[in-house]
Amino acid sequence: MAICVERSPAMVVGLLAILKAGGAYLPLDPAYPCARLRQVLGDAAPRLLLADAAGRAALGPEALVDVSVVDLETATPAWAELSASDPEPRAWPHRAPSRLCHLHLRLNRNAKGRHGRAPQPRQSRVGSDRFGVCSNSRVVQFASFGFDASAWELVMAFGAGAALHLPADEFRQASNKLSDYLRREAITHATLPPALLQASRDPGCLASQVLILAGELPKAELVRSLASASIVNAYGPTEAAVCATVWSCPDDFDGPVVPIGRPIANTRVYLLDGHGGPVPFGAVGELYIGGAGVARGYLNRPELTAERFIASPFVDGDRLYKTGDLARYLPDGNLEFLGRNDDQAKIRGFRIEPGEIAARLCEHAWVREAVVVARQDRAGDKHLVAYVVCAPEAGSDDEDGGGLAGALRAHVSGRLPDYMVPAAFVQLAALPLTPNGKLDRKALPAPAGAYARTAYEAPRGAVETALAQIWAELLGVERVGRHD
């Protein structure tokens, strides 16, 4: 069942109602572009759509023709006549959320790491001492409900009988306002992306009693700056139901890297080589995940499902998800994340398939070829850069208007969410190729001044001039206008 509602208590009630009925929910965030929402809705083809006024407006009337809509504001509450008793828990198909409840609430303490060869698989039981969630806790619901971390936050709060706090978007999207909100509401547990904390002038002010970092690998310096809170680093792809491994930061942490830890309850992880065999201790391998949290597969994508979900050669009846992530065991038995073995990228906590962005770019009449990559700037932050080969009628970017970049940015923005819109657009005569005819990614030039921008207008006053100079230095461009 699809649900497209604004951020509100009704959103939470709707999600819980779908789960309680034994169904699966398809989250559609009204903040996403209409074209993107319709694409997801058409691909999934849900039987029902739970919507409010914001959801109906975001989807548009044309998208509501082929789906039965349950209107939160006008529908007759037929369920009012149904029994108030809970469904039989054993009939629920939701093993993965139950697994998250075990993670947050289980009383068994995790065993200490041992030196020597790491067993295959690693499986551990994580205790409630790691999170300390109880009925007096206050959990902030920060993630967009279209992001799997929102399920993590809901389970954390309601599984323990804790309060769930829903900050408005104006608080979620500005680190200074969010820190004020966390203090004012006395939030005890927050799950936040490292990029948000990194962007704050004082990351420690965002820390609650328990701070869970998720979505991307945090820097060691950031973790050390958050010493006032109990820090947990959580790792897991959506296909493994939000979380697969966790690491608790010790008080005396001074390491150069932040591990992703050990498997949570009812989860098994393996580091395998290209032949499907376990790698030696300390060697790099691809991370495979098994256990109760592994998804059934991709809806209507049998070939991709067969590629990524395989029968486990280690546990009868178990299935493994091939993550594409690279990792190795540290001497203490914790896992260290080492990046990807493909083009997939994670930026500010969002998992991005650059090929999807390139496909949307190629839909523009001017674009003949396109490739999108994630590049690091001098500060180590990642940004999406699009390289395009255009038809002659596209012309070239002019010095002041950034015509091509602006047009392509507008095109992509109408079809994809903001986090998938490239920061820069580089026009090339042809894509660089290796002698074998494959794309030579190393030969793709730095974006330089290819950032999408409006017509140049010089900064005014000392503050604008200073800001423009700072951004020009950070982005490596010659000049930044007051509207950029």
GROMACS .gro file of C-alpha atoms in nm:
model
  484
    1MET     CA    1   0.000   0.000   0.000
    2ALA     CA    2   0.137   0.342  -0.095
    3ILE     CA    3   0.126   0.633   0.145
    4CYS     CA    4   0.178   0.995   0.040
    5VAL     CA    5   0.113   1.232   0.328
    6GLU     CA    6   0.281   1.532   0.481
    7ARG     CA    7   0.506   1.498   0.783
    8SER     CA    8   0.262   1.469   1.074
    9PRO     CA    9   0.128   1.229   1.339
   10ALA     CA   10  -0.112   1.102   1.073
   11MET     CA   11   0.192   0.987   0.874
   12VAL     CA   12   0.310   0.776   1.166
   13VAL     CA   13  -0.038   0.637   1.228
   14GLY     CA   14  -0.069   0.546   0.861
   15LEU     CA   15   0.263   0.360   0.855
   16LEU     CA   16   0.180   0.167   1.170
   17ALA     CA   17  -0.167   0.083   1.043
   18ILE     CA   18  -0.029  -0.067   0.722
   19LEU     CA   19   0.226  -0.272   0.915
   20LYS     CA   20  -0.029  -0.384   1.172
   21ALA     CA   21  -0.254  -0.508   0.892
   22GLY     CA   22   0.035  -0.723   0.770
   23GLY     CA   23   0.103  -0.516   0.459
   24ALA     CA   24   0.407  -0.346   0.313
   25TYR     CA   25   0.412   0.032   0.277
   26LEU     CA   26   0.546   0.227  -0.019
   27PRO     CA   27   0.652   0.572   0.108
   28LEU     CA   28   0.602   0.863  -0.129
   29ASP     CA   29   0.742   1.189   0.006
   30PRO     CA   30   0.527   1.486  -0.111
   31ALA     CA   31   0.847   1.696  -0.120
   32TYR     CA   32   0.979   1.495  -0.417
   33PRO     CA   33   0.915   1.608  -0.776
   34CYS     CA   34   0.582   1.498  -0.921
   35ALA     CA   35   0.752   1.310  -1.207
   36ARG     CA   36   0.958   1.109  -0.960
   37LEU     CA   37   0.655   1.020  -0.746
   38ARG     CA   38   0.459   0.907  -1.050
   39GLN     CA   39   0.751   0.696  -1.170
   40VAL     CA   40   0.769   0.512  -0.837
   41LEU     CA   41   0.392   0.474  -0.815
   42GLY     CA   42   0.369   0.335  -1.168
   43ASP     CA   43   0.660   0.096  -1.113
   44ALA     CA   44   0.527  -0.047  -0.786
   45ALA     CA   45   0.157  -0.050  -0.889
   46PRO     CA   46   0.016  -0.061  -0.533
   47ARG     CA   47  -0.343  -0.166  -0.474
   48LEU     CA   48  -0.421   0.124  -0.242
   49LEU     CA   49  -0.293   0.476  -0.182
   50LEU     CA   50  -0.326   0.649   0.154
   51ALA     CA   51  -0.313   1.024   0.090
   52ASP     CA   52  -0.393   1.363   0.236
   53ALA     CA   53  -0.428   1.699   0.062
   54ALA     CA   54  -0.050   1.744   0.035
   55GLY     CA   55  -0.010   1.397  -0.113
   56ARG     CA   56  -0.285   1.444  -0.369
   57ALA     CA   57  -0.140   1.778  -0.476
   58ALA     CA   58   0.210   1.634  -0.510
   59LEU     CA   59   0.093   1.343  -0.726
   60GLY     CA   60  -0.159   1.534  -0.935
   61PRO     CA   61  -0.503   1.406  -1.042
   62GLU     CA   62  -0.371   1.204  -1.336
   63ALA     CA   63  -0.171   0.976  -1.106
   64LEU     CA   64  -0.476   0.894  -0.894
   65VAL     CA   65  -0.684   0.742  -1.174
   66ASP     CA   66  -0.544   0.388  -1.163
   67VAL     CA   67  -0.520   0.339  -0.787
   68SER     CA   68  -0.781   0.322  -0.510
   69VAL     CA   69  -0.727   0.625  -0.287
   70VAL     CA   70  -0.803   0.628   0.084
   71ASP     CA   71  -0.834   0.996   0.174
   72LEU     CA   72  -0.725   1.070   0.528
   73GLU     CA   73  -0.944   1.378   0.551
   74THR     CA   74  -1.268   1.276   0.382
   75ALA     CA   75  -1.283   0.896   0.390
   76THR     CA   76  -1.548   0.728   0.601
   77PRO     CA   77  -1.369   0.546   0.884
   78ALA     CA   78  -1.493   0.198   0.796
   79TRP     CA   79  -1.230   0.056   1.028
   80ALA     CA   80  -1.412   0.207   1.325
   81GLU     CA   81  -1.637  -0.101   1.332
   82LEU     CA   82  -1.347  -0.347   1.335
   83SER     CA   83  -1.213  -0.523   1.640
   84ALA     CA   84  -0.980  -0.325   1.866
   85SER     CA   85  -0.771  -0.634   1.943
   86ASP     CA   86  -0.428  -0.682   1.788
   87PRO     CA   87  -0.378  -0.927   1.501
   88GLU     CA   88  -0.205  -1.255   1.583
   89PRO     CA   89   0.166  -1.159   1.599
   90ARG     CA   90   0.278  -1.494   1.457
   91ALA     CA   91   0.080  -1.417   1.141
   92TRP     CA   92   0.280  -1.102   1.068
   93PRO     CA   93   0.528  -1.128   0.779
   94HIS     CA   94   0.747  -0.854   0.924
   95ARG     CA   95   1.051  -1.036   1.057
   96ALA     CA   96   1.282  -0.747   0.974
   97PRO     CA   97   1.116  -0.485   1.201
   98SER     CA   98   1.106  -0.749   1.473
   99ARG     CA   99   1.479  -0.788   1.424
  100LEU     CA  100   1.526  -0.415   1.481
  101CYS     CA  101   1.326  -0.443   1.802
  102HIS     CA  102   1.574  -0.707   1.918
  103LEU     CA  103   1.857  -0.467   1.840
  104HIS     CA  104   1.711  -0.186   2.047
  105LEU     CA  105   1.565  -0.385   2.336
  106ARG     CA  106   1.761  -0.706   2.382
  107LEU     CA  107   1.913  -0.748   2.727
  108ASN     CA  108   2.210  -0.968   2.636
  109ARG     CA  109   2.543  -0.789   2.630
  110ASN     CA  110   2.767  -0.816   2.329
  111ALA     CA  111   3.074  -1.035   2.366
  112LYS     CA  112   3.419  -0.876   2.360
  113GLY     CA  113   3.625  -0.898   2.040
  114ARG     CA  114   3.897  -1.159   2.015
  115HIS     CA  115   4.225  -1.148   1.830
  116GLY     CA  116   4.309  -1.402   1.565
  117ARG     CA  117   4.118  -1.520   1.260
  118ALA     CA  118   3.766  -1.381   1.245
  119PRO     CA  119   3.510  -1.661   1.219
  120GLN     CA  120   3.283  -1.680   0.916
  121PRO     CA  121   3.018  -1.564   0.967
  122ARG     CA  122   3.034  -1.308   1.244
  123GLN     CA  123   2.712  -1.299   1.445
  124SER     CA  124   2.653  -1.114   1.769
  125ARG     CA  125   2.381  -1.011   2.008
  126VAL     CA  126   2.364  -0.642   2.075
  127GLY     CA  127   2.225  -0.529   2.407
  128SER     CA  128   2.000  -0.248   2.520
  129ASP     CA  129   2.300  -0.106   2.704
  130ARG     CA  130   2.412   0.011   2.361
  131PHE     CA  131   2.107   0.233   2.317
  132GLY     CA  132   1.939   0.255   2.655
  133VAL     CA  133   1.592   0.312   2.507
  134CYS     CA  134   1.312   0.297   2.765
  135SER     CA  135   0.964   0.436   2.826
  136ASN     CA  136   1.113   0.765   2.948
  137SER     CA  137   1.323   0.817   2.636
  138ARG     CA  138   1.258   1.087   2.377
  139VAL     CA  139   1.343   0.978   2.020
  140VAL     CA  140   1.360   1.230   1.736
  141GLN     CA  141   1.218   1.124   1.399
  142PHE     CA  142   1.465   1.305   1.171
  143ALA     CA  143   1.477   1.102   0.849
  144SER     CA  144   1.240   1.156   0.560
  145PHE     CA  145   0.980   0.880   0.573
  146GLY     CA  146   1.089   0.789   0.219
  147PHE     CA  147   1.425   0.691   0.369
  148ASP     CA  148   1.459   0.354   0.545
  149ALA     CA  149   1.608   0.516   0.857
  150SER     CA  150   1.258   0.641   0.944
  151ALA     CA  151   1.152   0.280   1.012
  152TRP     CA  152   1.452   0.247   1.243
  153GLU     CA  153   1.340   0.554   1.440
  154LEU     CA  154   0.979   0.439   1.469
  155VAL     CA  155   1.077   0.092   1.588
  156MET     CA  156   1.323   0.238   1.837
  157ALA     CA  157   1.058   0.461   1.995
  158PHE     CA  158   0.746   0.247   1.991
  159GLY     CA  159   0.922  -0.080   2.064
  160ALA     CA  160   1.026   0.064   2.399
  161GLY     CA  161   0.717   0.273   2.465
  162ALA     CA  162   0.921   0.592   2.424
  163ALA     CA  163   0.802   0.928   2.292
  164LEU     CA  164   0.856   1.000   1.923
  165HIS     CA  165   0.918   1.365   1.831
  166LEU     CA  166   0.852   1.494   1.478
  167PRO     CA  167   1.036   1.822   1.415
  168ALA     CA  168   0.905   2.041   1.135
  169ASP     CA  169   1.111   2.067   0.816
  170GLU     CA  170   1.239   2.411   0.915
  171PHE     CA  171   1.416   2.250   1.211
  172ARG     CA  172   1.538   1.942   1.024
  173GLN     CA  173   1.699   2.137   0.741
  174ALA     CA  174   1.910   2.380   0.945
  175SER     CA  175   2.166   2.248   1.193
  176ASN     CA  176   2.141   2.550   1.423
  177LYS     CA  177   1.763   2.522   1.449
  178LEU     CA  178   1.786   2.147   1.493
  179SER     CA  179   2.026   2.183   1.786
  180ASP     CA  180   1.784   2.425   1.952
  181TYR     CA  181   1.501   2.179   1.895
  182LEU     CA  182   1.694   1.886   2.043
  183ARG     CA  183   1.772   2.086   2.356
  184ARG     CA  184   1.424   2.231   2.392
  185GLU     CA  185   1.254   1.891   2.359
  186ALA     CA  186   1.517   1.719   2.578
  187ILE     CA  187   1.578   1.457   2.307
  188THR     CA  188   1.765   1.154   2.441
  189HIS     CA  189   1.813   0.956   2.116
  190ALA     CA  190   1.888   1.093   1.770
  191THR     CA  191   1.989   0.921   1.446
  192LEU     CA  192   2.166   1.175   1.224
  193PRO     CA  193   2.383   1.170   0.910
  194PRO     CA  194   2.748   1.265   0.969
  195ALA     CA  195   2.729   1.532   0.697
  196LEU     CA  196   2.476   1.728   0.904
  197LEU     CA  197   2.704   1.720   1.207
  198GLN     CA  198   3.010   1.799   0.998
  199ALA     CA  199   2.839   2.111   0.861
  200SER     CA  200   2.764   2.242   1.209
  201ARG     CA  201   3.007   2.491   1.360
  202ASP     CA  202   2.972   2.311   1.692
  203PRO     CA  203   2.883   1.944   1.625
  204GLY     CA  204   2.870   1.875   1.998
  205CYS     CA  205   2.566   2.098   2.037
  206LEU     CA  206   2.364   1.852   1.826
  207ALA     CA  207   2.449   1.557   2.048
  208SER     CA  208   2.177   1.400   2.259
  209GLN     CA  209   2.240   1.137   2.527
  210VAL     CA  210   2.269   0.871   2.255
  211LEU     CA  211   2.371   0.977   1.905
  212ILE     CA  212   2.353   0.721   1.624
  213LEU     CA  213   2.548   0.805   1.309
  214ALA     CA  214   2.409   0.650   0.993
  215GLY     CA  215   2.392   0.689   0.618
  216GLU     CA  216   2.762   0.732   0.546
  217LEU     CA  217   3.099   0.673   0.708
  218PRO     CA  218   3.182   0.942   0.969
  219LYS     CA  219   3.528   1.085   1.007
  220ALA     CA  220   3.725   0.998   1.320
  221GLU     CA  221   3.769   1.367   1.402
  222LEU     CA  222   3.393   1.416   1.403
  223VAL     CA  223   3.335   1.124   1.639
  224ARG     CA  224   3.595   1.258   1.881
  225SER     CA  225   3.426   1.600   1.876
  226LEU     CA  226   3.103   1.438   1.999
  227ALA     CA  227   3.249   1.309   2.324
  228SER     CA  228   2.957   1.442   2.528
  229ALA     CA  229   2.723   1.175   2.388
  230SER     CA  230   2.722   0.797   2.361
  231ILE     CA  231   2.812   0.745   1.995
  232VAL     CA  232   2.701   0.450   1.785
  233ASN     CA  233   2.796   0.406   1.419
  234ALA     CA  234   2.535   0.203   1.230
  235TYR     CA  235   2.579   0.042   0.888
  236GLY     CA  236   2.334  -0.135   0.662
  237PRO     CA  237   2.180  -0.120   0.314
  238THR     CA  238   1.805  -0.091   0.263
  239GLU     CA  239   1.803  -0.449   0.130
  240ALA     CA  240   1.906  -0.567   0.477
  241ALA     CA  241   1.630  -0.376   0.658
  242VAL     CA  242   1.807  -0.056   0.762
  243CYS     CA  243   2.084  -0.188   0.986
  244ALA     CA  244   2.322  -0.484   0.970
  245THR     CA  245   2.615  -0.391   1.194
  246VAL     CA  246   2.680  -0.140   1.472
  247TRP     CA  247   2.983  -0.008   1.658
  248SER     CA  248   2.981   0.167   1.994
  249CYS     CA  249   3.246   0.431   2.040
  250PRO     CA  250   3.461   0.372   2.350
  251ASP     CA  251   3.537   0.666   2.577
  252ASP     CA  252   3.906   0.656   2.489
  253PHE     CA  253   3.862   0.629   2.111
  254ASP     CA  254   4.163   0.771   1.928
  255GLY     CA  255   4.176   0.555   1.615
  256PRO     CA  256   4.226   0.686   1.260
  257VAL     CA  257   3.908   0.522   1.123
  258VAL     CA  258   3.557   0.462   1.253
  259PRO     CA  259   3.459   0.094   1.226
  260ILE     CA  260   3.113  -0.025   1.127
  261GLY     CA  261   3.130  -0.281   1.406
  262ARG     CA  262   2.970  -0.623   1.434
  263PRO     CA  263   2.644  -0.785   1.318
  264ILE     CA  264   2.327  -0.715   1.511
  265ALA     CA  265   2.097  -0.987   1.645
  266ASN     CA  266   1.967  -1.242   1.392
  267THR     CA  267   2.213  -1.117   1.130
  268ARG     CA  268   2.512  -1.288   0.968
  269VAL     CA  269   2.785  -1.116   0.767
  270TYR     CA  270   3.054  -1.266   0.545
  271LEU     CA  271   3.355  -1.120   0.371
  272LEU     CA  272   3.399  -1.313   0.046
  273ASP     CA  273   3.638  -1.301  -0.247
  274GLY     CA  274   3.549  -1.303  -0.615
  275HIS     CA  275   3.497  -1.680  -0.607
  276GLY     CA  276   3.256  -1.673  -0.313
  277GLY     CA  277   3.510  -1.797  -0.059
  278PRO     CA  278   3.587  -1.636   0.280
  279VAL     CA  279   3.887  -1.402   0.274
  280PRO     CA  280   4.168  -1.432   0.532
  281PHE     CA  281   4.160  -1.221   0.845
  282GLY     CA  282   4.258  -0.862   0.762
  283ALA     CA  283   4.213  -0.907   0.386
  284VAL     CA  284   3.963  -0.702   0.184
  285GLY     CA  285   3.645  -0.877   0.073
  286GLU     CA  286   3.295  -0.798  -0.045
  287LEU     CA  287   3.042  -0.785   0.236
  288TYR     CA  288   2.749  -1.029   0.214
  289ILE     CA  289   2.458  -1.015   0.459
  290GLY     CA  290   2.233  -1.301   0.569
  291GLY     CA  291   1.971  -1.357   0.836
  292ALA     CA  292   1.624  -1.232   0.920
  293GLY     CA  293   1.666  -0.880   0.782
  294VAL     CA  294   1.742  -0.971   0.419
  295ALA     CA  295   1.473  -0.857   0.177
  296ARG     CA  296   1.288  -1.091  -0.058
  297GLY     CA  297   1.424  -0.913  -0.363
  298TYR     CA  298   1.346  -0.623  -0.595
  299LEU     CA  299   0.986  -0.576  -0.703
  300ASN     CA  300   0.935  -0.665  -1.070
  301ARG     CA  301   1.313  -0.698  -1.123
  302PRO     CA  302   1.381  -1.075  -1.136
  303GLU     CA  303   1.718  -1.045  -1.311
  304LEU     CA  304   1.853  -0.791  -1.062
  305THR     CA  305   1.713  -0.996  -0.775
  306ALA     CA  306   1.893  -1.307  -0.900
  307GLU     CA  307   2.216  -1.108  -0.929
  308ARG     CA  308   2.209  -0.960  -0.580
  309PHE     CA  309   2.024  -1.220  -0.368
  310ILE     CA  310   2.182  -1.565  -0.363
  311ALA     CA  311   2.135  -1.889  -0.172
  312SER     CA  312   2.377  -1.911   0.118
  313PRO     CA  313   2.644  -2.182   0.085
  314PHE     CA  314   2.699  -2.159   0.461
  315VAL     CA  315   2.351  -2.191   0.620
  316ASP     CA  316   2.078  -2.411   0.473
  317GLY     CA  317   1.770  -2.214   0.373
  318ASP     CA  318   1.937  -1.877   0.424
  319ARG     CA  319   1.978  -1.615   0.154
  320LEU     CA  320   2.260  -1.365   0.122
  321TYR     CA  321   2.249  -1.011  -0.008
  322LYS     CA  322   2.553  -0.912  -0.211
  323THR     CA  323   2.611  -0.552  -0.097
  324GLY     CA  324   2.888  -0.439  -0.332
  325ASP     CA  325   3.057  -0.286  -0.026
  326LEU     CA  326   3.418  -0.366   0.054
  327ALA     CA  327   3.537  -0.427   0.410
  328ARG     CA  328   3.795  -0.603   0.622
  329TYR     CA  329   3.827  -0.723   0.981
  330LEU     CA  330   4.029  -0.512   1.222
  331PRO     CA  331   4.244  -0.682   1.488
  332ASP     CA  332   3.968  -0.642   1.750
  333GLY     CA  333   3.711  -0.819   1.530
  334ASN     CA  334   3.524  -0.507   1.419
  335LEU     CA  335   3.462  -0.442   1.051
  336GLU     CA  336   3.614  -0.150   0.863
  337PHE     CA  337   3.422  -0.016   0.564
  338LEU     CA  338   3.646   0.048   0.261
  339GLY     CA  339   3.412   0.178  -0.009
  340ARG     CA  340   3.236   0.031  -0.313
  341ASN     CA  341   3.331  -0.211  -0.588
  342ASP     CA  342   3.105  -0.033  -0.841
  343ASP     CA  343   2.989   0.318  -0.932
  344GLN     CA  344   2.727   0.351  -0.659
  345ALA     CA  345   2.788   0.644  -0.426
  346LYS     CA  346   2.670   0.767  -0.089
  347ILE     CA  347   2.651   1.143  -0.046
  348ARG     CA  348   2.517   1.305   0.271
  349GLY     CA  349   2.362   0.975   0.371
  350PHE     CA  350   2.176   0.912   0.044
  351ARG     CA  351   2.255   0.609  -0.169
  352ILE     CA  352   2.281   0.718  -0.532
  353GLU     CA  353   2.301   0.527  -0.859
  354PRO     CA  354   2.480   0.768  -1.096
  355GLY     CA  355   2.353   0.573  -1.396
  356GLU     CA  356   1.996   0.672  -1.314
  357ILE     CA  357   2.091   1.040  -1.321
  358ALA     CA  358   2.274   0.996  -1.650
  359ALA     CA  359   1.963   0.832  -1.798
  360ARG     CA  360   1.751   1.131  -1.700
  361LEU     CA  361   2.007   1.368  -1.854
  362CYS     CA  362   1.996   1.175  -2.182
  363GLU     CA  363   1.622   1.243  -2.199
  364HIS     CA  364   1.703   1.610  -2.266
  365ALA     CA  365   1.692   1.697  -2.635
  366TRP     CA  366   2.041   1.852  -2.624
  367VAL     CA  367   2.221   1.560  -2.460
  368ARG     CA  368   2.365   1.274  -2.667
  369GLU     CA  369   2.581   1.108  -2.401
  370ALA     CA  370   2.615   1.156  -2.027
  371VAL     CA  371   2.802   1.011  -1.732
  372VAL     CA  372   2.773   1.111  -1.367
  373VAL     CA  373   3.043   1.055  -1.107
  374ALA     CA  374   3.094   1.142  -0.741
  375ARG     CA  375   3.409   1.351  -0.696
  376GLN     CA  376   3.578   1.467  -0.379
  377ASP     CA  377   3.673   1.830  -0.338
  378ARG     CA  378   3.982   1.951  -0.155
  379ALA     CA  379   3.799   1.933   0.178
  380GLY     CA  380   3.718   1.565   0.119
  381ASP     CA  381   3.345   1.619   0.063
  382LYS     CA  382   3.172   1.438  -0.223
  383HIS     CA  383   2.970   1.610  -0.495
  384LEU     CA  384   2.795   1.479  -0.805
  385VAL     CA  385   2.944   1.596  -1.134
  386ALA     CA  386   2.774   1.536  -1.469
  387TYR     CA  387   2.974   1.512  -1.793
  388VAL     CA  388   2.767   1.559  -2.108
  389VAL     CA  389   2.823   1.539  -2.482
  390CYS     CA  390   2.566   1.762  -2.648
  391ALA     CA  391   2.418   1.820  -2.991
  392PRO     CA  392   2.544   2.130  -3.179
  393GLU     CA  393   2.227   2.325  -3.109
  394ALA     CA  394   2.305   2.319  -2.736
  395GLY     CA  395   2.583   2.572  -2.785
  396SER     CA  396   2.814   2.618  -2.489
  397ASP     CA  397   2.794   2.770  -2.146
  398ASP     CA  398   2.834   3.144  -2.162
  399GLU     CA  399   3.048   3.321  -1.908
  400ASP     CA  400   2.764   3.491  -1.724
  401GLY     CA  401   2.450   3.287  -1.759
  402GLY     CA  402   2.563   2.928  -1.734
  403GLY     CA  403   2.292   2.851  -1.991
  404LEU     CA  404   2.361   2.482  -2.051
  405ALA     CA  405   2.430   2.397  -1.688
  406GLY     CA  406   2.122   2.587  -1.576
  407ALA     CA  407   1.901   2.419  -1.835
  408LEU     CA  408   2.026   2.070  -1.748
  409ARG     CA  409   1.991   2.136  -1.376
  410ALA     CA  410   1.630   2.248  -1.426
  411HIS     CA  411   1.563   1.938  -1.638
  412VAL     CA  412   1.699   1.697  -1.377
  413SER     CA  413   1.540   1.883  -1.085
  414GLY     CA  414   1.197   1.824  -1.237
  415ARG     CA  415   1.253   1.448  -1.244
  416LEU     CA  416   1.471   1.359  -0.946
  417PRO     CA  417   1.492   1.461  -0.580
  418ASP     CA  418   1.737   1.734  -0.486
  419TYR     CA  419   2.004   1.500  -0.352
  420MET     CA  420   2.037   1.342  -0.699
  421VAL     CA  421   2.085   1.671  -0.885
  422PRO     CA  422   2.452   1.720  -0.987
  423ALA     CA  423   2.636   2.016  -0.844
  424ALA     CA  424   2.828   2.070  -1.168
  425PHE     CA  425   2.776   2.005  -1.541
  426VAL     CA  426   3.081   1.971  -1.764
  427GLN     CA  427   3.035   1.983  -2.142
  428LEU     CA  428   3.276   1.763  -2.341
  429ALA     CA  429   3.328   1.712  -2.711
  430ALA     CA  430   3.348   1.338  -2.643
  431LEU     CA  431   3.373   1.112  -2.342
  432PRO     CA  432   3.733   0.993  -2.280
  433LEU     CA  433   3.785   0.625  -2.355
  434THR     CA  434   4.048   0.367  -2.268
  435PRO     CA  435   4.229   0.173  -2.547
  436ASN     CA  436   3.968  -0.099  -2.492
  437GLY     CA  437   3.687   0.144  -2.569
  438LYS     CA  438   3.561   0.176  -2.210
  439LEU     CA  439   3.497   0.500  -2.028
  440ASP     CA  440   3.821   0.636  -1.882
  441ARG     CA  441   3.696   0.784  -1.555
  442LYS     CA  442   4.042   0.899  -1.453
  443ALA     CA  443   4.057   1.122  -1.761
  444LEU     CA  444   3.737   1.311  -1.677
  445PRO     CA  445   3.839   1.672  -1.601
  446ALA     CA  446   3.772   1.857  -1.277
  447PRO     CA  447   3.448   2.059  -1.293
  448ALA     CA  448   3.624   2.397  -1.252
  449GLY     CA  449   3.361   2.663  -1.334
  450ALA     CA  450   3.093   2.425  -1.456
  451TYR     CA  451   2.859   2.474  -1.160
  452ALA     CA  452   2.503   2.565  -1.250
  453ARG     CA  453   2.454   2.932  -1.178
  454THR     CA  454   2.235   3.229  -1.253
  455ALA     CA  455   2.343   3.537  -1.447
  456TYR     CA  456   2.650   3.685  -1.279
  457GLU     CA  457   2.604   3.985  -1.056
  458ALA     CA  458   2.892   4.107  -0.843
  459PRO     CA  459   2.864   4.078  -0.463
  460ARG     CA  460   2.761   4.387  -0.274
  461GLY     CA  461   2.911   4.496   0.054
  462ALA     CA  462   3.176   4.343   0.275
  463VAL     CA  463   2.974   4.039   0.387
  464GLU     CA  464   2.870   3.928   0.037
  465THR     CA  465   3.222   3.985  -0.092
  466ALA     CA  466   3.371   3.775   0.188
  467LEU     CA  467   3.117   3.495   0.132
  468ALA     CA  468   3.181   3.496  -0.243
  469GLN     CA  469   3.556   3.470  -0.187
  470ILE     CA  470   3.511   3.179   0.053
  471TRP     CA  471   3.289   2.986  -0.190
  472ALA     CA  472   3.519   3.059  -0.484
  473GLU     CA  473   3.809   2.915  -0.288
  474LEU     CA  474   3.616   2.609  -0.170
  475LEU     CA  475   3.474   2.530  -0.513
  476GLY     CA  476   3.789   2.616  -0.706
  477VAL     CA  477   3.614   2.867  -0.935
  478GLU     CA  478   3.725   3.211  -1.044
  479ARG     CA  479   3.424   3.404  -0.924
  480VAL     CA  480   3.093   3.360  -0.744
  481GLY     CA  481   2.803   3.599  -0.795
  482ARG     CA  482   2.555   3.722  -0.539
  483HIS     CA  483   2.278   3.496  -0.682
  484ASP     CA  484   2.486   3.177  -0.709
   0.00000   0.00000   0.00000
